[in-house]
């Protein structure tokens, strides 16, 4: 009987996630496994892929693909690249170094607009040139931001190159939603299987080389691929495909947010041509059980929340021996050891102040508590583990983790990635951070509930809080009640103003298209939003189109929300979004364009005194909301 090789676990971030900071799943799992004495390492192949493609060598390979294209297939982005290829070859390395923070003085040449070659993405700047042909970015950055201007221009430059990759090399390529349509709410595996059977293109070949090099470096016995979004699924399967072709003995495991939401009813055997196991929900307990099984210390029937393919029948089987999850206070401290923290790219794409925090700067991502303490919102996946199982840790434990991460990374910025960080925990943590004089900066997501008093907001600011986001959703008390948000518009106004007064940036998540939402509801909601901006309650916002998911209260009990669900197409792969019929018959897509135009202008102080009907290109009813509604709510504070 051959000896079982010693365990060595490699956790991989597949393309595409974020380019400015590591997606935290591998840091969590690697830290947890090391706390249990298991040899564990990690790699960010999303960053590695982009850095290889966007290098002088990578762009020369792209140019060769462009040369092979018929001229009639040259898109505007490809034409611009072909005409300026030598400038792209010479500018790519210094521009990447600038975005990595290694060559900041290059900003002066970039803002001069004579250094970077400019493709179609730069045309968006032209709409901001004033009547005298003045500074196109002055409206966004004022007189301050030389470095910010340069960063925005450099980001447009990279986006031009991403368009070239998409048009000349891989039609599915994007920096964020890479090949997303192959996986998101895709009932059948057929499109993904067909894509995986295609010959490798330049992006695929580059990813394959990087994946196999990582395997050679670390010699793992188990490879974990954590897939948070549909836009990381295709690349994860390509990585597993490459590993299985060369190292069939390596155990491959698929998990992550996409799996937890969309593959809960997985029955597609072909998934297991690439992955030996597919695990659901919080990964610590399933992973421990799986590693014990791999070492021959646990039978297969004792796996936890894990899909397998039966060897004899080829059928997919879900195995879930009931075992308690690892307590949140005992999962260990995340570690970024092994990730190239100096090579991440600080981008400035969207000129929204909260979205900027997502893409600009390297943030240590940390969770204050597991799950959501509210777990009632009707649009949310409240039935799933990542929401439903609420579990916290003491302020001392959290502060210990924060201090350990600062010592390891040398970086003091934190993004608390909770669905909604609990106010009680934030108060205790803020007090602990101040007592320890940690000197960190942090931001995160909350519910705009009355517990966030001006005193608590001030305490959070003193502890390092720079920004918070929260769901206002549809600014309508009727719809907020239907959503079971547990907040009112007046309450949101008072809470957000308290944060603003404490010097904390406030971002509101906004929603349109919720069941039974009328045109009047939408116009009134926009009026509330206008007043929130005008009264200094919020500084940033974004409108999302409501999507019904099978795991949400709306998806589970549509009759309570006045809608009828469309039948789901048959399939044994992904299942998440579900279409529905709303008897109101409102064209929410037509309204959405006006809402997004309004919020964009409000963030820049434009149109705040105008009638909200001006943002819609067709006739809508007059708002029923008093123009001083938010002002009155603020006067009644306390």
mmCIF file of N, CA, C and O in Angstrom, residues 434-515:
data_model
loop_
_atom_site.group_PDB
_atom_site.id
_atom_site.type_symbol
_atom_site.label_atom_id
_atom_site.label_comp_id
_atom_site.label_asym_id
_atom_site.label_seq_id
_atom_site.Cartn_x
_atom_site.Cartn_y
_atom_site.Cartn_z
ATOM 1 N N UNK A 434 -9.655 52.497 19.249
ATOM 2 C CA UNK A 434 -9.204 53.758 19.837
ATOM 3 C C UNK A 434 -8.317 53.497 21.052
ATOM 4 O O UNK A 434 -7.259 54.125 21.224
ATOM 5 N N UNK A 435 -8.723 52.537 21.880
ATOM 6 C CA UNK A 435 -7.936 52.218 23.080
ATOM 7 C C UNK A 435 -6.541 51.721 22.719
ATOM 8 O O UNK A 435 -5.561 52.007 23.417
ATOM 9 N N UNK A 436 -6.463 50.982 21.607
ATOM 10 C CA UNK A 436 -5.158 50.442 21.185
ATOM 11 C C UNK A 436 -4.376 51.415 20.310
ATOM 12 O O UNK A 436 -3.236 51.120 19.924
ATOM 13 N N UNK A 437 -5.032 52.512 19.889
ATOM 14 C CA UNK A 437 -4.381 53.491 19.026
ATOM 15 C C UNK A 437 -3.832 52.827 17.762
ATOM 16 O O UNK A 437 -2.680 53.020 17.373
ATOM 17 N N UNK A 438 -4.703 52.060 17.102
ATOM 18 C CA UNK A 438 -4.245 51.276 15.942
ATOM 19 C C UNK A 438 -3.944 52.135 14.719
ATOM 20 O O UNK A 438 -3.131 51.762 13.875
ATOM 21 N N UNK A 439 -4.653 53.252 14.569
ATOM 22 C CA UNK A 439 -4.357 54.158 13.454
ATOM 23 C C UNK A 439 -4.749 53.633 12.089
ATOM 24 O O UNK A 439 -4.137 54.005 11.086
ATOM 25 N N UNK A 440 -5.773 52.786 12.021
ATOM 26 C CA UNK A 440 -6.184 52.250 10.727
ATOM 27 C C UNK A 440 -7.238 53.151 10.092
ATOM 28 O O UNK A 440 -7.835 54.013 10.733
ATOM 29 N N UNK A 441 -7.472 52.947 8.775
ATOM 30 C CA UNK A 441 -8.611 53.528 8.065
ATOM 31 C C UNK A 441 -9.514 52.368 7.654
ATOM 32 O O UNK A 441 -9.015 51.319 7.241
ATOM 33 N N UNK A 442 -10.825 52.566 7.767
ATOM 34 C CA UNK A 442 -11.710 51.467 7.409
ATOM 35 C C UNK A 442 -13.041 51.963 6.852
ATOM 36 O O UNK A 442 -13.446 53.091 7.077
ATOM 37 N N UNK A 443 -13.688 51.082 6.103
ATOM 38 C CA UNK A 443 -15.017 51.365 5.545
ATOM 39 C C UNK A 443 -15.771 50.053 5.404
ATOM 40 O O UNK A 443 -15.175 48.973 5.425
ATOM 41 N N UNK A 444 -17.098 50.145 5.301
ATOM 42 C CA UNK A 444 -17.886 48.926 5.206
ATOM 43 C C UNK A 444 -19.354 49.217 4.995
ATOM 44 O O UNK A 444 -19.770 50.370 4.811
ATOM 45 N N UNK A 445 -20.144 48.162 5.045
ATOM 46 C CA UNK A 445 -21.575 48.236 4.744
ATOM 47 C C UNK A 445 -22.386 48.062 6.022
ATOM 48 O O UNK A 445 -22.062 47.217 6.857
ATOM 49 N N UNK A 446 -23.452 48.861 6.159
ATOM 50 C CA UNK A 446 -24.310 48.789 7.336
ATOM 51 C C UNK A 446 -25.775 48.880 6.908
ATOM 52 O O UNK A 446 -26.086 49.073 5.727
ATOM 53 N N UNK A 447 -26.673 48.756 7.882
ATOM 54 C CA UNK A 447 -28.065 49.137 7.705
ATOM 55 C C UNK A 447 -28.247 50.516 8.321
ATOM 56 O O UNK A 447 -27.701 50.798 9.386
ATOM 57 N N UNK A 448 -29.026 51.377 7.658
ATOM 58 C CA UNK A 448 -29.226 52.730 8.171
ATOM 59 C C UNK A 448 -30.270 52.704 9.293
ATOM 60 O O UNK A 448 -31.367 53.255 9.161
ATOM 61 N N UNK A 449 -29.935 52.069 10.397
ATOM 62 C CA UNK A 449 -30.902 51.950 11.487
ATOM 63 C C UNK A 449 -30.608 52.964 12.584
ATOM 64 O O UNK A 449 -29.487 53.486 12.705
ATOM 65 N N UNK A 450 -31.614 53.217 13.416
ATOM 66 C CA UNK A 450 -31.533 54.321 14.374
ATOM 67 C C UNK A 450 -30.455 54.116 15.438
ATOM 68 O O UNK A 450 -30.044 55.080 16.100
ATOM 69 N N UNK A 451 -29.963 52.880 15.581
ATOM 70 C CA UNK A 451 -28.887 52.629 16.548
ATOM 71 C C UNK A 451 -27.638 53.436 16.213
ATOM 72 O O UNK A 451 -26.823 53.722 17.094
ATOM 73 N N UNK A 452 -27.477 53.788 14.928
ATOM 74 C CA UNK A 452 -26.317 54.597 14.530
ATOM 75 C C UNK A 452 -26.618 56.058 14.854
ATOM 76 O O UNK A 452 -27.040 56.840 13.998
ATOM 77 N N UNK A 453 -26.405 56.404 16.092
ATOM 78 C CA UNK A 453 -26.634 57.763 16.585
ATOM 79 C C UNK A 453 -25.480 58.674 16.184
ATOM 80 O O UNK A 453 -24.401 58.199 15.786
ATOM 81 N N UNK A 454 -25.657 59.985 16.328
ATOM 82 C CA UNK A 454 -24.518 60.893 16.090
ATOM 83 C C UNK A 454 -23.317 60.549 16.961
ATOM 84 O O UNK A 454 -22.166 60.671 16.517
ATOM 85 N N UNK A 455 -23.560 60.106 18.194
ATOM 86 C CA UNK A 455 -22.456 59.745 19.090
ATOM 87 C C UNK A 455 -21.691 58.537 18.556
ATOM 88 O O UNK A 455 -20.452 58.505 18.570
ATOM 89 N N UNK A 456 -22.426 57.521 18.065
ATOM 90 C CA UNK A 456 -21.761 56.336 17.522
ATOM 91 C C UNK A 456 -21.028 56.676 16.229
ATOM 92 O O UNK A 456 -19.914 56.197 15.989
ATOM 93 N N UNK A 457 -21.649 57.508 15.396
ATOM 94 C CA UNK A 457 -20.977 57.927 14.163
ATOM 95 C C UNK A 457 -19.660 58.619 14.476
ATOM 96 O O UNK A 457 -18.634 58.382 13.824
ATOM 97 N N UNK A 458 -19.663 59.483 15.480
ATOM 98 C CA UNK A 458 -18.443 60.192 15.873
ATOM 99 C C UNK A 458 -17.393 59.220 16.402
ATOM 100 O O UNK A 458 -16.194 59.340 16.089
ATOM 101 N N UNK A 459 -17.829 58.251 17.181
ATOM 102 C CA UNK A 459 -16.908 57.230 17.699
ATOM 103 C C UNK A 459 -16.282 56.437 16.563
ATOM 104 O O UNK A 459 -15.063 56.178 16.557
ATOM 105 N N UNK A 460 -17.104 56.044 15.576
ATOM 106 C CA UNK A 460 -16.591 55.293 14.438
ATOM 107 C C UNK A 460 -15.575 56.114 13.654
ATOM 108 O O UNK A 460 -14.539 55.600 13.236
ATOM 109 N N UNK A 461 -15.863 57.396 13.487
ATOM 110 C CA UNK A 461 -14.921 58.266 12.773
ATOM 111 C C UNK A 461 -13.594 58.355 13.524
ATOM 112 O O UNK A 461 -12.518 58.284 12.915
ATOM 113 N N UNK A 462 -13.667 58.498 14.839
ATOM 114 C CA UNK A 462 -12.440 58.577 15.647
ATOM 115 C C UNK A 462 -11.624 57.296 15.545
ATOM 116 O O UNK A 462 -10.390 57.323 15.676
ATOM 117 N N UNK A 463 -12.277 56.152 15.302
ATOM 118 C CA UNK A 463 -11.568 54.879 15.219
ATOM 119 C C UNK A 463 -10.977 54.628 13.834
ATOM 120 O O UNK A 463 -10.269 53.645 13.637
ATOM 121 N N UNK A 464 -11.302 55.519 12.870
ATOM 122 C CA UNK A 464 -10.722 55.379 11.536
ATOM 123 C C UNK A 464 -11.712 55.170 10.420
ATOM 124 O O UNK A 464 -11.323 54.992 9.264
ATOM 125 N N UNK A 465 -13.024 55.189 10.715
ATOM 126 C CA UNK A 465 -14.026 54.991 9.666
ATOM 127 C C UNK A 465 -14.014 56.172 8.709
ATOM 128 O O UNK A 465 -14.158 57.326 9.131
ATOM 129 N N UNK A 466 -13.866 55.901 7.417
ATOM 130 C CA UNK A 466 -13.829 56.961 6.411
ATOM 131 C C UNK A 466 -15.055 56.962 5.517
ATOM 132 O O UNK A 466 -15.375 57.974 4.891
ATOM 133 N N UNK A 467 -15.752 55.821 5.438
ATOM 134 C CA UNK A 467 -16.917 55.734 4.548
ATOM 135 C C UNK A 467 -17.802 54.582 4.977
ATOM 136 O O UNK A 467 -17.317 53.569 5.490
ATOM 137 N N UNK A 468 -19.093 54.746 4.758
ATOM 138 C CA UNK A 468 -20.020 53.630 4.956
ATOM 139 C C UNK A 468 -21.008 53.615 3.788
ATOM 140 O O UNK A 468 -21.290 54.650 3.170
ATOM 141 N N UNK A 469 -21.508 52.433 3.497
ATOM 142 C CA UNK A 469 -22.553 52.284 2.494
ATOM 143 C C UNK A 469 -23.705 51.528 3.124
ATOM 144 O O UNK A 469 -23.521 50.759 4.074
ATOM 145 N N UNK A 470 -24.885 51.772 2.620
ATOM 146 C CA UNK A 470 -26.048 51.088 3.145
ATOM 147 C C UNK A 470 -27.175 51.115 2.134
ATOM 148 O O UNK A 470 -27.183 51.939 1.207
ATOM 149 N N UNK A 471 -28.126 50.228 2.308
ATOM 150 C CA UNK A 471 -29.224 50.117 1.362
ATOM 151 C C UNK A 471 -30.378 51.033 1.713
ATOM 152 O O UNK A 471 -31.088 50.806 2.692
ATOM 153 N N UNK A 472 -30.571 52.091 0.922
ATOM 154 C CA UNK A 472 -31.807 52.861 0.984
ATOM 155 C C UNK A 472 -32.834 52.180 0.080
ATOM 156 O O UNK A 472 -34.032 52.283 0.297
ATOM 157 N N UNK A 473 -32.319 51.470 -0.944
ATOM 158 C CA UNK A 473 -33.131 50.736 -1.911
ATOM 159 C C UNK A 473 -34.121 51.693 -2.559
ATOM 160 O O UNK A 473 -33.727 52.696 -3.127
ATOM 161 N N UNK A 474 -35.414 51.422 -2.498
ATOM 162 C CA UNK A 474 -36.403 52.351 -3.040
ATOM 163 C C UNK A 474 -36.824 53.291 -1.919
ATOM 164 O O UNK A 474 -37.345 52.850 -0.899
ATOM 165 N N UNK A 475 -36.579 54.578 -2.104
ATOM 166 C CA UNK A 475 -36.870 55.552 -1.052
ATOM 167 C C UNK A 475 -38.376 55.797 -0.979
ATOM 168 O O UNK A 475 -38.893 56.826 -1.392
ATOM 169 N N UNK A 476 -39.070 54.805 -0.460
ATOM 170 C CA UNK A 476 -40.524 54.863 -0.320
ATOM 171 C C UNK A 476 -40.883 54.052 0.908
ATOM 172 O O UNK A 476 -40.518 52.874 1.005
ATOM 173 N N UNK A 477 -41.587 54.672 1.856
ATOM 174 C CA UNK A 477 -41.913 53.939 3.077
ATOM 175 C C UNK A 477 -42.783 52.721 2.787
ATOM 176 O O UNK A 477 -42.625 51.676 3.433
ATOM 177 N N UNK A 478 -43.689 52.825 1.807
ATOM 178 C CA UNK A 478 -44.516 51.655 1.464
ATOM 179 C C UNK A 478 -43.650 50.493 0.990
ATOM 180 O O UNK A 478 -43.804 49.348 1.447
ATOM 181 N N UNK A 479 -42.722 50.794 0.098
ATOM 182 C CA UNK A 479 -41.895 49.721 -0.455
ATOM 183 C C UNK A 479 -40.837 49.253 0.543
ATOM 184 O O UNK A 479 -40.477 48.078 0.568
ATOM 185 N N UNK A 480 -40.339 50.158 1.378
ATOM 186 C CA UNK A 480 -39.392 49.737 2.417
ATOM 187 C C UNK A 480 -40.063 48.761 3.383
ATOM 188 O O UNK A 480 -39.445 47.794 3.837
ATOM 189 N N UNK A 481 -41.331 48.995 3.688
ATOM 190 C CA UNK A 481 -42.072 48.052 4.532
ATOM 191 C C UNK A 481 -42.252 46.723 3.825
ATOM 192 O O UNK A 481 -42.117 45.649 4.427
ATOM 193 N N UNK A 482 -42.592 46.781 2.528
ATOM 194 C CA UNK A 482 -42.763 45.544 1.758
ATOM 195 C C UNK A 482 -41.451 44.765 1.687
ATOM 196 O O UNK A 482 -41.433 43.540 1.711
ATOM 197 N N UNK A 483 -40.350 45.498 1.614
ATOM 198 C CA UNK A 483 -39.027 44.862 1.574
ATOM 199 C C UNK A 483 -38.583 44.324 2.929
ATOM 200 O O UNK A 483 -37.593 43.600 3.002
ATOM 201 N N UNK A 484 -39.291 44.748 3.981
ATOM 202 C CA UNK A 484 -38.906 44.382 5.350
ATOM 203 C C UNK A 484 -37.515 44.917 5.701
ATOM 204 O O UNK A 484 -36.719 44.254 6.369
ATOM 205 N N UNK A 485 -37.234 46.147 5.232
ATOM 206 C CA UNK A 485 -35.947 46.776 5.525
ATOM 207 C C UNK A 485 -35.824 47.184 6.989
ATOM 208 O O UNK A 485 -34.722 47.301 7.525
ATOM 209 N N UNK A 486 -36.954 47.467 7.627
ATOM 210 C CA UNK A 486 -36.894 47.867 9.021
ATOM 211 C C UNK A 486 -36.404 49.283 9.227
ATOM 212 O O UNK A 486 -35.940 49.635 10.317
ATOM 213 N N UNK A 487 -36.482 50.109 8.183
ATOM 214 C CA UNK A 487 -36.093 51.515 8.294
ATOM 215 C C UNK A 487 -37.138 52.357 7.558
ATOM 216 O O UNK A 487 -37.890 51.854 6.732
ATOM 217 N N UNK A 488 -37.164 53.645 7.863
ATOM 218 C CA UNK A 488 -38.020 54.589 7.153
ATOM 219 C C UNK A 488 -37.141 55.627 6.477
ATOM 220 O O UNK A 488 -35.963 55.787 6.821
ATOM 221 N N UNK A 489 -37.720 56.362 5.514
ATOM 222 C CA UNK A 489 -36.950 57.390 4.815
ATOM 223 C C UNK A 489 -36.470 58.462 5.792
ATOM 224 O O UNK A 489 -35.310 58.892 5.742
ATOM 225 N N UNK A 490 -37.343 58.892 6.719
ATOM 226 C CA UNK A 490 -36.941 59.919 7.683
ATOM 227 C C UNK A 490 -35.780 59.440 8.549
ATOM 228 O O UNK A 490 -34.839 60.193 8.842
ATOM 229 N N UNK A 491 -35.857 58.185 8.958
ATOM 230 C CA UNK A 491 -34.793 57.617 9.791
ATOM 231 C C UNK A 491 -33.476 57.562 9.025
ATOM 232 O O UNK A 491 -32.415 57.905 9.560
ATOM 233 N N UNK A 492 -33.548 57.150 7.761
ATOM 234 C CA UNK A 492 -32.345 57.106 6.921
ATOM 235 C C UNK A 492 -31.733 58.500 6.816
ATOM 236 O O UNK A 492 -30.512 58.673 6.884
ATOM 237 N N UNK A 493 -32.575 59.505 6.657
ATOM 238 C CA UNK A 493 -32.069 60.879 6.547
ATOM 239 C C UNK A 493 -31.284 61.260 7.790
ATOM 240 O O UNK A 493 -30.180 61.828 7.698
ATOM 241 N N UNK A 494 -31.833 60.969 8.970
ATOM 242 C CA UNK A 494 -31.166 61.369 10.211
ATOM 243 C C UNK A 494 -29.871 60.589 10.426
ATOM 244 O O UNK A 494 -28.860 61.163 10.851
ATOM 245 N N UNK A 495 -29.887 59.290 10.118
ATOM 246 C CA UNK A 495 -28.691 58.470 10.316
ATOM 247 C C UNK A 495 -27.581 58.882 9.351
ATOM 248 O O UNK A 495 -26.420 59.061 9.745
ATOM 249 N N UNK A 496 -27.934 59.061 8.090
ATOM 250 C CA UNK A 496 -26.905 59.415 7.104
ATOM 251 C C UNK A 496 -26.329 60.800 7.384
ATOM 252 O O UNK A 496 -25.130 61.032 7.208
ATOM 253 N N UNK A 497 -27.173 61.718 7.842
ATOM 254 C CA UNK A 497 -26.663 63.049 8.156
ATOM 255 C C UNK A 497 -25.710 62.994 9.355
ATOM 256 O O UNK A 497 -24.703 63.727 9.411
ATOM 257 N N UNK A 498 -25.987 62.100 10.298
ATOM 258 C CA UNK A 498 -25.082 61.942 11.440
ATOM 259 C C UNK A 498 -23.702 61.485 10.980
ATOM 260 O O UNK A 498 -22.673 61.973 11.462
ATOM 261 N N UNK A 499 -23.672 60.560 10.025
ATOM 262 C CA UNK A 499 -22.376 60.107 9.499
ATOM 263 C C UNK A 499 -21.670 61.236 8.757
ATOM 264 O O UNK A 499 -20.467 61.450 8.924
ATOM 265 N N UNK A 500 -22.426 61.962 7.936
ATOM 266 C CA UNK A 500 -21.829 63.078 7.201
ATOM 267 C C UNK A 500 -21.252 64.111 8.151
ATOM 268 O O UNK A 500 -20.135 64.613 7.957
ATOM 269 N N UNK A 501 -22.010 64.426 9.201
ATOM 270 C CA UNK A 501 -21.533 65.414 10.172
ATOM 271 C C UNK A 501 -20.267 64.941 10.888
ATOM 272 O O UNK A 501 -19.474 65.766 11.366
ATOM 273 N N UNK A 502 -20.090 63.609 10.959
ATOM 274 C CA UNK A 502 -18.889 63.055 11.589
ATOM 275 C C UNK A 502 -17.712 62.983 10.620
ATOM 276 O O UNK A 502 -16.626 62.515 10.995
ATOM 277 N N UNK A 503 -17.931 63.434 9.377
ATOM 278 C CA UNK A 503 -16.853 63.416 8.389
ATOM 279 C C UNK A 503 -16.711 62.098 7.661
ATOM 280 O O UNK A 503 -15.654 61.812 7.085
ATOM 281 N N UNK A 504 -17.762 61.273 7.652
ATOM 282 C CA UNK A 504 -17.740 59.963 7.018
ATOM 283 C C UNK A 504 -18.519 60.033 5.699
ATOM 284 O O UNK A 504 -19.669 60.501 5.680
ATOM 285 N N UNK A 505 -17.910 59.599 4.608
ATOM 286 C CA UNK A 505 -18.576 59.552 3.310
ATOM 287 C C UNK A 505 -19.726 58.544 3.360
ATOM 288 O O UNK A 505 -19.568 57.433 3.869
ATOM 289 N N UNK A 506 -20.885 58.924 2.825
ATOM 290 C CA UNK A 506 -22.058 58.048 2.850
ATOM 291 C C UNK A 506 -22.487 57.710 1.419
ATOM 292 O O UNK A 506 -22.724 58.607 0.602
ATOM 293 N N UNK A 507 -22.584 56.411 1.146
ATOM 294 C CA UNK A 507 -23.043 55.907 -0.153
ATOM 295 C C UNK A 507 -24.349 55.158 0.046
ATOM 296 O O UNK A 507 -24.468 54.336 0.965
ATOM 297 N N UNK A 508 -25.333 55.429 -0.797
ATOM 298 C CA UNK A 508 -26.626 54.751 -0.706
ATOM 299 C C UNK A 508 -26.794 53.791 -1.875
ATOM 300 O O UNK A 508 -26.678 54.197 -3.040
ATOM 301 N N UNK A 509 -27.047 52.538 -1.550
ATOM 302 C CA UNK A 509 -27.460 51.585 -2.569
ATOM 303 C C UNK A 509 -28.935 51.845 -2.861
ATOM 304 O O UNK A 509 -29.768 51.868 -1.953
ATOM 305 N N UNK A 510 -29.260 52.036 -4.115
ATOM 306 C CA UNK A 510 -30.626 52.346 -4.526
ATOM 307 C C UNK A 510 -31.119 51.286 -5.505
ATOM 308 O O UNK A 510 -30.323 50.671 -6.219
ATOM 309 N N UNK A 511 -32.397 51.084 -5.537
ATOM 310 C CA UNK A 511 -32.972 49.998 -6.325
ATOM 311 C C UNK A 511 -34.188 50.521 -7.089
ATOM 312 O O UNK A 511 -34.915 51.394 -6.605
ATOM 313 N N UNK A 512 -34.387 50.009 -8.283
ATOM 314 C CA UNK A 512 -35.621 50.298 -9.015
ATOM 315 C C UNK A 512 -36.126 48.999 -9.630
ATOM 316 O O UNK A 512 -35.364 48.043 -9.819
ATOM 317 N N UNK A 513 -37.416 48.958 -9.897
ATOM 318 C CA UNK A 513 -38.006 47.752 -10.477
ATOM 319 C C UNK A 513 -38.458 46.737 -9.452
ATOM 320 O O UNK A 513 -38.708 45.573 -9.803
ATOM 321 N N UNK A 514 -38.617 47.144 -8.177
ATOM 322 C CA UNK A 514 -39.099 46.207 -7.166
ATOM 323 C C UNK A 514 -40.566 45.886 -7.428
ATOM 324 O O UNK A 514 -41.298 46.726 -7.963
ATOM 325 N N UNK A 515 -41.018 44.676 -7.080
ATOM 326 C CA UNK A 515 -42.419 44.302 -7.325
ATOM 327 C C UNK A 515 -43.406 45.356 -6.822
ATOM 328 O O UNK A 515 -43.261 45.878 -5.717
#
